[in-house]
Amino acid sequence: MRKFKTESKKLLDLMINSIYTNKEIFLRELISNASDAVDKLNFKSLTDESMHVDQADLAIRVSFDRDARTITVSDNGIGMTAEELERNLGTIAHSGSEEFKTENAESQGDALDIIGQFGVGFYSAFMVAKRVRVVSRAFGEDEAHVWESDGLEGYTIEPGERAEHGTDVILTLRENVPGDAGEEGENYDRYLSEWGLKDLIRRYSNYVRYPIQMMVTKSRQKPKPEDAGDDYKPEYEDYEELETINSMTPIWKKRREDVEDADYNEFYKSTFHDFEDPARTISFHAEGALEYDALLFIPGRAPFDLYSKDYEKGLALYSSNVMIMEKCADLLPDYYNFVRGVVDSADVSLNISRETLQQNRQLRAIARRIEKRVTSDLEDMRDNDREAYEKFFENFGRGLKYGIYASYGAKATELADLLLFWSAKEQKMITLAEYAKAMPEGQKAIYFAAGDDRDRLSKMPVVTGVLARGFDVLLCTQDVDEFTFQSMREYVARDMPKVYEDDAAREAAEKAVADGAEPELEDRHLELKNVATGDLDLASEDEKKEAEEASKEHADLFSAMKEALGDHVQKVAVSSRLVSADDAPACITTEGPLSLEMEKVLKRGPEGDIEGMPTAQRVLELNAKSPVFAKLAAAQEAGDADKVKLYAGLLYDQALLVEGILPEDPVAFAKNVCELM
């Protein structure tokens, strides 16, 4: 027996027990080695006229023997001499494939697609095998040789027999290990089945460029005997047939124009286990410092667990058609977590186990390109297939909004124009850009209202008051909406008609346009304003003057109402939103960064019942032209403090109900209404 060197023995032990985290990838590694061997022979036959190889016969064969507990991976590739067995298998981490790849680097990716890099993949077999036997005959040689080892002390190399060139790797599997103390054991029998091996081949090696074949058991109906009676029942028999398990040519390597939409749809549904066609298919090939193929899908519906903590984002990452990671999360930002697909690159720097990447900058470069491409396709869908985009946004819009919020507004530039909101004025979903384009001259902000019901929002006094002035209001009904707008702070409307500082400048510009010049455009920074918070500054000078006079005239009334309501409100004031007798008698607004709707969202959260949770600073605004205000003023003038207190409580509770908030004491509210009646 030839002994492993001390350092090689340590490396082998590390290989078996530490480098790989998933035992089932052993078959991926052995098939990749077999593919490399076939690739080497194929390449040499193309460059050496003396070698005659029928490319149609090149294949990889996988078989198993349950009784002998063996799995065999065979190829009819270039094979190895005794010296090559010694060099490639006797020396840990020596890679013949990497050596061959380096020598023929100019042909990689053309006639040559070598997968191996580190020379350690073969030893992953010892994770599941107690003994490995390699029978190999080099192309052009008459004699075969056998390398055999238990992966512990050393190995032997002896003469052997093989009918043709190529290599057989025979694994004798370990015995099953029962679980101990509640821990799961090791079941190696799962690899000794037709279904188990086919599953591993299709999962990890489905797109290896050569056929991976297995003898599979099938069933067929026996011919009906000539003398069978009317009561004959069909009989079936099992038979074996050589079947190609892998697909070989990945659909993402084909040109977009060569693939039917139906083929993409079928690949998506079968690969990602969806019953609906994707809403969008994105296929592209990137070249340059990093070359890769990407096939991405935007689902037609949201998965049921999309917003749960158990949902895993990520794209399948392949290297030279071999799957490395089933879900590589680093390829997608969180707000595009719904995207599914495949990225295949031979250029990414893998670590020794191929299970993770060595250079995150490569991954970041691919991720940036993918993000830009997804954004571009969503913009195209928004502009050219609005119905499909609105359905997409219904499914995944919340994630886009959360992307802005979670980035503290840093992603607003990329995502803001993808958002849709319901327009109270136009009664349809619109973008922020469409809102800005439709604004009347002089409007300086985008107005929105947040709540849980669109119909209720549209009837709220704070909304109808803004609509009455000719300004649109976006009705936001998702809990993340207002947080998103606060993170954005403003929206930059691109290519808006230029606003001139004076009449002379405007007239000069109009004359220039009349003479054939292009209209001047500018980017306009629009503040995002909640119609239920702060001062919207929509009142005319006359309305402001009237409100100021009413505030002075009825200062005692406001003071009495504030005292009656106590800490429930920050203050009581004349409203600049409610300015006609037909408007509501009162409304609740807020001061500061926290609105009533945000307060409701926070209270519904996991920490909503914690003492000291921040609350909105409420303001009770009164309509000075309402008949109710006249009643209040009369009660105050008559010195009827009880009536003022009663009216104050009723108006406050009624304003809360309009906001969708129950009064703190519904029984007292009902009693007060009855007393008033």
XYZ file of C-alpha atoms in Angstrom:
677
model
C 0.000 0.000 0.000
C 1.204 3.494 -0.824
C 0.837 5.757 2.188
C -0.673 9.216 2.080
C 1.846 11.809 3.220
C 1.163 13.201 6.687
C 0.006 16.570 5.342
C -2.049 14.861 2.625
C -3.701 12.667 5.238
C -4.636 15.730 7.275
C -5.981 17.441 4.179
C -8.017 14.380 3.257
C -9.514 14.246 6.748
C -10.343 17.951 6.467
C -11.843 17.314 3.034
C -14.134 14.555 4.223
C -15.288 16.130 7.462
C -15.130 19.905 7.060
C -15.095 21.334 3.550
C -18.452 20.067 2.341
C -21.573 20.726 4.376
C -23.935 18.633 2.253
C -23.093 14.977 1.703
C -25.352 14.505 -1.310
C -23.141 16.678 -3.541
C -20.683 13.765 -3.886
C -22.530 12.668 -7.027
C -22.324 16.181 -8.484
C -18.544 16.166 -8.006
C -18.033 12.718 -9.545
C -20.234 13.546 -12.537
C -18.361 16.837 -13.005
C -15.070 14.907 -13.048
C -16.519 12.457 -15.565
C -17.726 15.346 -17.724
C -14.224 16.848 -17.641
C -12.723 13.527 -18.742
C -15.141 13.299 -21.680
C -14.508 16.968 -22.496
C -10.746 16.413 -22.614
C -11.147 13.520 -25.043
C -13.591 15.472 -27.172
C -11.277 18.497 -27.275
C -8.197 16.431 -28.181
C -10.129 14.695 -30.942
C -10.951 18.090 -32.424
C -7.318 19.232 -32.312
C -5.572 15.938 -33.183
C -6.513 14.422 -36.558
C -5.028 11.054 -35.565
C -7.675 10.600 -32.852
C -10.966 9.216 -34.124
C -13.824 9.680 -31.644
C -17.537 9.431 -32.369
C -18.965 12.367 -30.393
C -22.423 10.789 -30.405
C -21.090 7.948 -28.214
C -19.649 10.207 -25.507
C -21.644 9.738 -22.297
C -21.612 9.253 -18.544
C -23.232 6.193 -16.963
C -24.529 5.945 -13.379
C -25.594 2.625 -11.818
C -26.088 1.067 -8.407
C -26.173 -2.340 -6.758
C -28.317 -2.381 -3.647
C -27.064 -5.770 -2.437
C -23.383 -4.915 -2.860
C -24.061 -1.356 -1.591
C -22.182 0.191 -4.526
C -22.682 3.186 -6.769
C -20.714 3.383 -10.022
C -20.059 6.479 -12.128
C -18.552 5.556 -15.505
C -17.397 7.597 -18.469
C -15.813 6.879 -21.845
C -13.555 9.886 -21.635
C -9.803 10.262 -21.906
C -8.978 7.975 -18.975
C -5.792 7.911 -16.877
C -2.499 6.048 -16.953
C -0.944 4.657 -13.760
C 1.213 7.787 -13.503
C -1.833 10.027 -13.887
C -3.711 8.052 -11.248
C -0.775 8.566 -8.923
C -0.538 12.262 -9.699
C -4.263 13.110 -9.754
C -5.632 10.845 -7.013
C -2.565 10.107 -4.912
C -1.779 13.789 -4.459
C -4.571 15.606 -2.650
C -5.597 18.930 -4.242
C -3.753 18.304 -7.500
C -6.211 19.056 -10.279
C -5.567 17.514 -13.662
C -8.633 19.347 -14.941
C -7.301 22.695 -13.749
C -3.945 21.914 -15.372
C -5.637 20.993 -18.652
C -7.875 24.054 -18.414
C -4.876 26.357 -17.971
C -2.989 24.808 -20.893
C -6.016 25.288 -23.175
C -7.418 28.508 -21.696
C -7.990 30.098 -25.082
C -10.554 27.404 -25.946
C -12.473 27.390 -22.649
C -16.182 27.933 -23.241
C -15.954 27.044 -26.910
C -15.070 23.440 -27.576
C -13.960 23.079 -23.989
C -15.984 23.516 -20.799
C -13.851 22.157 -17.967
C -15.636 22.253 -14.603
C -12.986 21.092 -12.115
C -10.691 23.579 -10.392
C -9.320 22.353 -7.093
C -8.621 18.627 -7.407
C -10.601 17.832 -4.274
C -14.077 17.043 -5.621
C -13.206 13.360 -6.076
C -12.543 12.975 -2.340
C -16.076 14.060 -1.456
C -16.909 10.428 -2.280
C -15.438 9.433 1.090
C -18.220 11.351 2.853
C -20.575 8.505 1.878
C -18.212 5.676 0.923
C -16.066 3.446 3.124
C -14.046 2.388 0.076
C -13.521 3.882 -3.378
C -12.231 1.916 -6.355
C -11.205 3.669 -9.599
C -10.687 1.612 -12.764
C -9.225 3.687 -15.600
C -7.823 3.058 -19.054
C -6.210 5.955 -20.884
C -7.154 6.592 -24.509
C -4.689 4.823 -26.797
C -3.448 2.503 -24.020
C -3.988 -1.260 -23.938
C -3.804 -1.684 -20.193
C -6.087 -0.398 -17.445
C -5.107 0.392 -13.866
C -6.993 0.291 -10.565
C -6.640 2.895 -7.803
C -8.250 1.868 -4.500
C -8.412 3.432 -1.040
C -10.423 3.499 2.164
C -9.575 7.202 2.618
C -7.708 6.538 5.856
C -4.059 5.546 5.490
C -3.227 5.206 1.832
C -4.057 3.672 -1.537
C -3.004 0.997 -3.989
C -2.479 1.151 -7.752
C -2.566 -2.196 -9.565
C -3.018 -3.383 -13.155
C -6.657 -4.002 -14.052
C -9.109 -4.745 -16.829
C -11.403 -2.379 -18.738
C -12.816 -3.066 -22.178
C -12.387 0.487 -23.509
C -10.916 3.850 -22.614
C -12.524 5.779 -19.788
C -12.958 5.567 -16.024
C -15.196 3.768 -13.526
C -15.504 5.199 -10.011
C -17.036 2.562 -7.729
C -18.184 3.628 -4.274
C -18.904 1.074 -1.558
C -21.258 2.948 0.721
C -20.979 3.190 4.474
C -23.455 1.445 6.742
C -26.392 3.458 8.055
C -25.834 5.225 11.367
C -28.824 5.301 13.747
C -29.713 8.533 15.512
C -28.584 9.078 19.079
C -30.013 11.239 21.894
C -32.658 12.764 19.680
C -30.219 13.572 16.859
C -30.883 12.410 13.325
C -28.717 9.566 12.083
C -27.195 8.984 8.630
C -29.215 7.082 6.035
C -26.888 6.074 3.204
C -29.470 3.692 1.742
C -31.257 6.693 0.199
C -28.513 6.813 -2.445
C -29.077 3.160 -3.358
C -32.288 3.746 -5.268
C -33.217 4.661 -8.790
C -35.360 7.562 -7.613
C -32.692 8.904 -5.235
C -29.946 8.970 -7.870
C -32.209 10.455 -10.552
C -33.227 13.201 -8.130
C -29.594 14.098 -7.387
C -28.668 14.093 -11.084
C -31.552 16.331 -12.056
C -31.022 18.683 -9.146
C -27.269 19.239 -9.458
C -26.145 17.979 -12.873
C -29.176 18.364 -15.109
C -27.342 20.635 -17.537
C -23.996 18.851 -17.844
C -23.309 18.935 -21.582
C -23.005 15.145 -22.026
C -25.762 12.531 -21.559
C -25.944 11.064 -18.057
C -27.516 7.645 -18.493
C -29.063 5.109 -16.127
C -30.814 1.803 -16.523
C -34.289 2.529 -15.214
C -37.142 0.180 -14.452
C -40.322 0.725 -16.419
C -43.630 -1.096 -16.703
C -45.521 -2.223 -19.786
C -48.621 -4.232 -20.545
C -48.073 -7.815 -21.687
C -49.582 -8.859 -25.018
C -53.051 -10.308 -24.633
C -53.022 -14.115 -25.119
C -54.940 -15.325 -28.166
C -57.011 -17.709 -26.048
C -57.873 -15.075 -23.384
C -61.528 -14.928 -22.454
C -63.787 -11.918 -21.995
C -62.863 -11.769 -18.296
C -59.161 -11.314 -19.110
C -57.452 -8.723 -16.954
C -54.400 -6.957 -18.413
C -51.089 -8.077 -16.985
C -48.001 -5.917 -16.644
C -44.302 -6.641 -16.541
C -41.272 -4.670 -15.479
C -38.376 -4.140 -17.857
C -35.185 -2.106 -17.840
C -34.261 0.565 -20.348
C -31.267 2.870 -20.704
C -32.509 6.424 -20.183
C -30.823 9.798 -20.390
C -31.603 11.533 -17.106
C -30.284 15.051 -17.699
C -31.537 17.758 -20.055
C -27.997 18.673 -21.193
C -28.713 21.952 -22.959
C -29.815 24.618 -20.468
C -32.677 26.745 -21.693
C -30.880 29.862 -20.436
C -27.972 29.219 -22.829
C -30.276 29.429 -25.838
C -30.921 32.688 -27.646
C -34.179 34.416 -26.722
C -35.450 34.279 -30.297
C -34.856 30.520 -30.446
C -37.117 29.712 -27.484
C -40.906 29.774 -27.508
C -42.724 31.508 -24.658
C -44.457 28.213 -23.938
C -41.053 26.566 -23.345
C -40.021 29.305 -20.910
C -43.367 29.002 -19.136
C -43.061 25.240 -18.830
C -39.500 25.522 -17.510
C -40.623 28.089 -14.943
C -43.593 26.057 -13.721
C -41.721 22.774 -13.497
C -38.568 24.238 -11.931
C -40.174 26.599 -9.434
C -43.318 24.566 -8.737
C -45.896 27.151 -9.778
C -49.145 26.412 -11.585
C -49.405 29.835 -13.265
C -47.326 31.190 -16.124
C -44.857 33.915 -15.146
C -45.935 37.513 -15.664
C -42.613 38.346 -17.280
C -39.584 36.441 -18.582
C -36.185 38.147 -18.691
C -33.327 36.462 -20.534
C -29.937 38.029 -21.202
C -26.261 37.273 -21.703
C -23.603 39.492 -20.158
C -20.066 39.795 -21.491
C -16.979 41.633 -20.352
C -14.824 41.107 -17.284
C -17.504 38.742 -15.971
C -19.459 36.591 -18.410
C -22.737 34.965 -17.427
C -26.208 33.984 -18.579
C -29.318 34.919 -16.650
C -32.880 33.700 -17.004
C -35.258 35.490 -14.655
C -38.993 35.251 -14.041
C -41.464 37.618 -12.424
C -44.217 35.348 -11.045
C -47.828 35.843 -12.008
C -48.920 35.584 -8.381
C -47.397 36.066 -4.959
C -46.403 32.874 -3.114
C -48.423 32.364 0.047
C -45.365 32.759 2.293
C -43.802 35.780 0.541
C -44.090 38.033 3.584
C -43.330 35.389 6.198
C -40.013 34.992 7.987
C -39.614 31.517 6.461
C -39.561 32.786 2.864
C -36.164 32.393 1.185
C -35.187 34.664 -1.678
C -32.446 33.892 -4.163
C -31.568 32.750 -7.661
C -30.147 29.354 -8.567
C -26.416 29.781 -9.190
C -24.710 27.525 -11.728
C -21.093 27.325 -12.804
C -20.498 25.681 -16.169
C -24.003 24.184 -16.067
C -23.465 22.608 -12.622
C -25.644 23.874 -9.808
C -23.621 25.451 -6.995
C -26.341 27.037 -4.865
C -30.074 26.444 -5.080
C -30.879 29.910 -3.702
C -28.116 32.485 -3.807
C -29.645 35.321 -1.768
C -26.844 37.772 -2.585
C -27.996 37.996 -6.203
C -31.241 39.817 -5.313
C -32.088 42.850 -3.193
C -34.850 42.269 -0.662
C -37.370 44.371 -2.584
C -36.960 42.062 -5.589
C -37.188 38.922 -3.462
C -40.088 37.677 -5.598
C -37.871 37.212 -8.689
C -37.019 33.620 -9.520
C -34.509 32.296 -11.989
C -31.039 31.088 -12.824
C -27.606 32.669 -13.196
C -24.856 30.624 -14.845
C -21.245 31.792 -14.973
C -17.966 29.949 -15.380
C -16.116 33.079 -14.199
C -17.276 33.317 -10.587
C -14.543 32.412 -8.115
C -15.820 29.494 -6.076
C -14.349 28.272 -2.851
C -12.894 24.793 -2.543
C -16.278 23.153 -1.874
C -18.075 25.158 -4.582
C -20.799 25.811 -2.039
C -19.972 29.486 -1.551
C -18.125 32.177 -3.456
C -14.670 33.518 -2.778
C -15.126 37.040 -4.148
C -18.245 38.920 -3.157
C -17.403 41.740 -5.567
C -18.124 39.405 -8.478
C -21.477 38.570 -6.974
C -22.218 42.240 -6.345
C -21.415 43.065 -9.969
C -23.870 40.430 -11.194
C -26.476 41.532 -8.630
C -26.258 45.173 -9.753
C -26.775 44.171 -13.374
C -29.712 41.947 -12.460
C -31.303 44.709 -10.392
C -31.020 47.202 -13.258
C -32.441 44.700 -15.721
C -35.420 43.840 -13.502
C -36.102 47.552 -12.936
C -35.933 48.215 -16.674
C -38.364 45.406 -17.466
C -40.795 46.546 -14.788
C -40.698 50.062 -16.245
C -41.419 48.615 -19.670
C -44.358 46.650 -18.278
C -45.648 49.775 -16.506
C -45.507 51.854 -19.675
C -46.632 49.296 -22.272
C -48.832 46.765 -20.466
C -50.522 48.715 -17.689
C -53.098 46.065 -16.855
C -50.397 43.441 -16.304
C -48.322 45.908 -14.284
C -51.215 46.782 -11.995
C -51.722 43.089 -11.327
C -47.996 42.729 -10.637
C -48.091 45.704 -8.266
C -51.064 44.281 -6.424
C -48.985 41.160 -5.770
C -45.571 42.668 -5.061
C -45.953 46.435 -4.614
C -45.721 46.243 -0.844
C -42.161 44.923 -1.144
C -41.114 47.833 -3.372
C -42.489 50.318 -0.842
C -40.750 48.522 1.979
C -37.506 48.693 -0.012
C -37.651 52.498 0.175
C -38.587 52.486 3.847
C -35.968 49.923 4.871
C -33.232 51.875 3.068
C -34.279 55.123 4.818
C -35.132 56.559 1.410
C -31.799 55.693 -0.226
C -33.550 53.496 -2.813
C -36.245 56.074 -3.610
C -34.494 57.137 -6.830
C -34.627 53.562 -8.175
C -38.051 52.543 -6.879
C -40.279 55.638 -6.562
C -41.353 55.611 -10.205
C -42.436 51.974 -9.918
C -45.001 52.753 -7.206
C -48.744 53.015 -7.861
C -51.377 54.733 -5.725
C -55.113 55.284 -6.038
C -56.036 58.750 -7.287
C -59.112 60.193 -5.552
C -59.558 62.594 -8.452
C -59.034 60.243 -11.398
C -60.402 57.131 -9.674
C -57.612 54.858 -10.861
C -54.084 53.767 -10.005
C -51.426 56.278 -11.034
C -47.691 56.774 -10.622
C -46.136 59.711 -8.815
C -44.910 61.008 -12.189
C -48.460 60.904 -13.561
C -49.707 62.741 -10.480
C -47.082 65.449 -11.013
C -47.880 65.845 -14.725
C -51.575 66.399 -13.937
C -51.019 68.992 -11.173
C -52.571 72.430 -11.669
C -50.195 75.365 -11.974
C -48.950 76.543 -8.623
C -49.220 73.200 -6.789
C -46.031 72.617 -4.817
C -46.653 69.296 -3.049
C -48.077 65.823 -3.538
C -50.986 65.235 -1.173
C -51.914 61.859 0.249
C -54.186 60.362 2.881
C -53.433 57.143 4.746
C -55.991 54.715 6.113
C -57.292 51.178 5.860
C -60.238 51.739 3.518
C -60.326 53.670 0.251
C -64.031 54.548 0.403
C -63.763 55.887 3.934
C -60.685 57.917 3.049
C -62.404 59.518 0.070
C -65.172 60.844 2.352
C -62.943 62.196 5.109
C -63.159 65.992 5.589
C -59.389 66.393 5.299
C -59.531 64.739 1.855
C -62.666 66.395 0.482
C -61.313 69.785 1.553
C -58.182 69.344 -0.593
C -60.157 67.923 -3.523
C -62.502 70.935 -3.375
C -59.514 73.190 -4.030
C -58.696 71.326 -7.241
C -55.813 69.227 -5.934
C -55.645 65.437 -6.240
C -55.150 63.215 -3.186
C -53.497 59.779 -3.258
C -55.463 57.319 -1.120
C -52.986 54.981 0.587
C -54.379 51.858 2.213
C -51.289 49.750 3.011
C -49.664 50.046 6.422
C -46.240 50.706 4.881
C -47.397 53.622 2.697
C -46.975 56.493 5.108
C -43.679 55.151 6.424
C -42.481 54.994 2.814
C -43.463 58.611 2.139
C -41.769 59.766 5.335
C -38.574 58.000 4.269
C -38.729 59.630 0.836
C -39.527 63.134 2.180
C -39.899 64.419 -1.376
C -40.397 63.287 -4.936
C -38.343 64.699 -7.797
C -40.637 65.116 -10.808
C -38.517 65.022 -13.955
C -39.045 67.136 -17.085
C -41.797 69.326 -15.695
C -42.797 72.591 -17.460
C -40.564 75.338 -16.131
C -42.106 77.695 -13.573
C -41.029 81.305 -14.169
C -40.440 83.803 -11.401
C -42.259 86.694 -13.076
C -44.596 87.498 -15.935
C -41.833 88.957 -18.075
C -39.800 85.745 -17.997
C -42.876 83.656 -18.747
C -43.918 85.848 -21.668
C -40.394 85.724 -23.106
C -40.428 81.915 -22.900
C -43.864 81.726 -24.560
C -42.634 83.943 -27.398
C -39.578 81.706 -27.866
C -41.801 78.617 -28.107
C -44.035 80.412 -30.633
C -40.915 81.090 -32.706
C -40.085 77.368 -32.767
C -38.008 76.821 -29.632
C -38.532 73.749 -27.433
C -40.457 74.422 -24.195
C -38.151 74.705 -21.190
C -38.326 71.851 -18.699
C -37.046 71.452 -15.157
C -36.854 68.908 -12.349
C -39.249 69.904 -9.597
C -38.840 68.841 -5.961
C -42.295 68.107 -4.547
C -42.882 67.649 -0.831
C -45.016 64.662 0.174
C -47.756 65.926 2.491
C -50.285 63.985 4.515
C -53.574 65.925 4.322
C -54.256 65.004 7.963
C -51.055 66.442 9.404
C -49.629 69.932 9.820
C -50.594 73.044 7.932
C -51.068 72.358 4.215
C -50.948 76.124 3.479
C -53.866 75.888 1.049
C -55.993 78.705 2.486
C -56.286 81.975 0.606
C -55.255 85.241 2.227
C -58.918 86.043 2.965
C -59.473 82.617 4.530
C -56.352 83.003 6.662
C -57.530 86.403 7.832
C -61.009 85.083 8.711
C -59.479 82.156 10.645
C -57.190 84.501 12.558
C -60.096 86.794 13.487
C -62.230 83.814 14.597
C -59.370 82.495 16.723
C -59.036 85.830 18.527
C -62.792 86.322 18.929
C -63.365 82.834 20.377
C -60.118 82.331 22.289
C -62.070 81.616 25.485
C -64.123 78.919 23.740
C -61.013 77.151 22.461
C -59.426 77.345 25.885
C -62.543 75.846 27.511
C -62.703 73.017 24.984
C -59.006 72.249 25.432
C -59.551 72.086 29.182
C -62.559 69.780 28.682
C -60.598 67.413 26.433
C -57.458 67.500 28.564
C -54.494 65.491 27.287
C -56.519 63.964 24.452
C -55.596 66.899 22.221
C -52.609 69.168 21.860
C -54.847 72.128 21.080
C -58.206 73.238 19.641
C -58.055 75.618 16.670
C -59.953 77.063 13.724
C -59.543 74.849 10.652
C -58.052 76.112 7.392
C -59.247 72.891 5.723
C -62.960 73.217 6.587
C -64.031 76.596 5.207
C -67.695 76.338 4.181
C -70.963 75.726 6.014
C -71.389 72.455 4.096
C -68.088 71.023 5.337
C -67.844 68.820 8.427
C -68.073 70.698 11.755
C -64.721 69.326 12.981
C -61.811 67.075 12.116
C -58.785 65.577 13.826
C -55.328 66.454 12.529
C -51.901 65.964 14.048
C -48.713 67.876 14.644
C -45.238 66.403 14.480
C -43.955 63.350 12.572
C -46.490 60.802 13.877
C -49.931 60.711 12.271
C -53.051 58.971 13.538
C -52.660 56.247 10.929
C -49.037 55.612 11.889
C -50.120 55.437 15.525
C -52.680 52.771 14.599
C -50.082 50.760 12.673
C -47.640 50.868 15.583
C -50.328 49.781 18.047
C -51.119 46.766 15.878
C -47.469 45.725 16.032
C -45.896 43.279 18.491
C -44.963 46.094 20.901
C -48.185 48.053 20.521
C -49.335 47.522 24.111
C -46.054 48.557 25.726
C -46.352 51.526 28.049
C -44.692 54.647 26.723
C -45.425 53.845 23.071
C -45.359 57.173 21.150
C -48.739 58.673 20.267
C -49.805 61.297 17.762
C -50.135 64.902 18.920
C -53.814 65.456 18.083
C -55.402 68.751 17.121
C -59.171 69.270 17.065
C -59.888 71.633 14.176
C -63.284 73.410 14.110
C -65.173 74.692 11.085
C -65.890 78.313 12.022
C -68.654 78.550 9.388
C -70.549 75.472 10.527
C -73.897 75.883 12.370
C -72.431 73.644 15.072
C -69.726 76.224 15.751
C -72.412 78.842 16.257
C -74.032 76.578 18.882
C -70.684 76.192 20.629
C -70.073 79.933 20.632
C -73.577 80.559 22.004
C -73.068 78.052 24.849
C -69.756 79.657 25.744
C -71.264 83.154 25.665
C -74.143 81.982 27.893
C -71.627 80.578 30.392
C -72.966 77.018 30.014
C -69.729 75.189 30.769
C -71.414 71.772 30.939
C -72.810 72.144 27.440
C -69.444 73.288 26.089
C -67.825 70.253 27.685
C -70.534 67.964 26.265
C -70.188 69.423 22.775
C -66.404 69.256 22.910
C -66.491 65.559 23.807
C -69.065 64.771 21.126
C -67.177 66.596 18.377
C -63.907 64.948 19.367
C -65.399 61.423 19.457
C -67.236 62.005 16.189
C -64.011 63.156 14.527
C -62.292 60.003 15.824
C -65.000 57.813 14.303
C -64.462 59.478 10.945
C -60.775 58.534 11.272
C -61.766 54.926 11.944
C -60.858 55.108 15.648
C -63.300 54.099 18.365
C -63.875 56.610 21.196
C -62.067 55.653 24.377
C -65.446 55.334 26.124
C -68.081 54.243 23.558
C -70.718 53.900 26.310
C -70.240 57.527 27.399
C -70.328 58.651 23.759
C -73.660 56.886 23.169
C -75.044 58.335 26.423
C -74.029 61.878 25.409
C -75.700 61.494 22.005
C -78.906 60.374 23.693
C -78.777 63.317 26.121
C -78.340 65.696 23.217
C -81.362 64.190 21.464
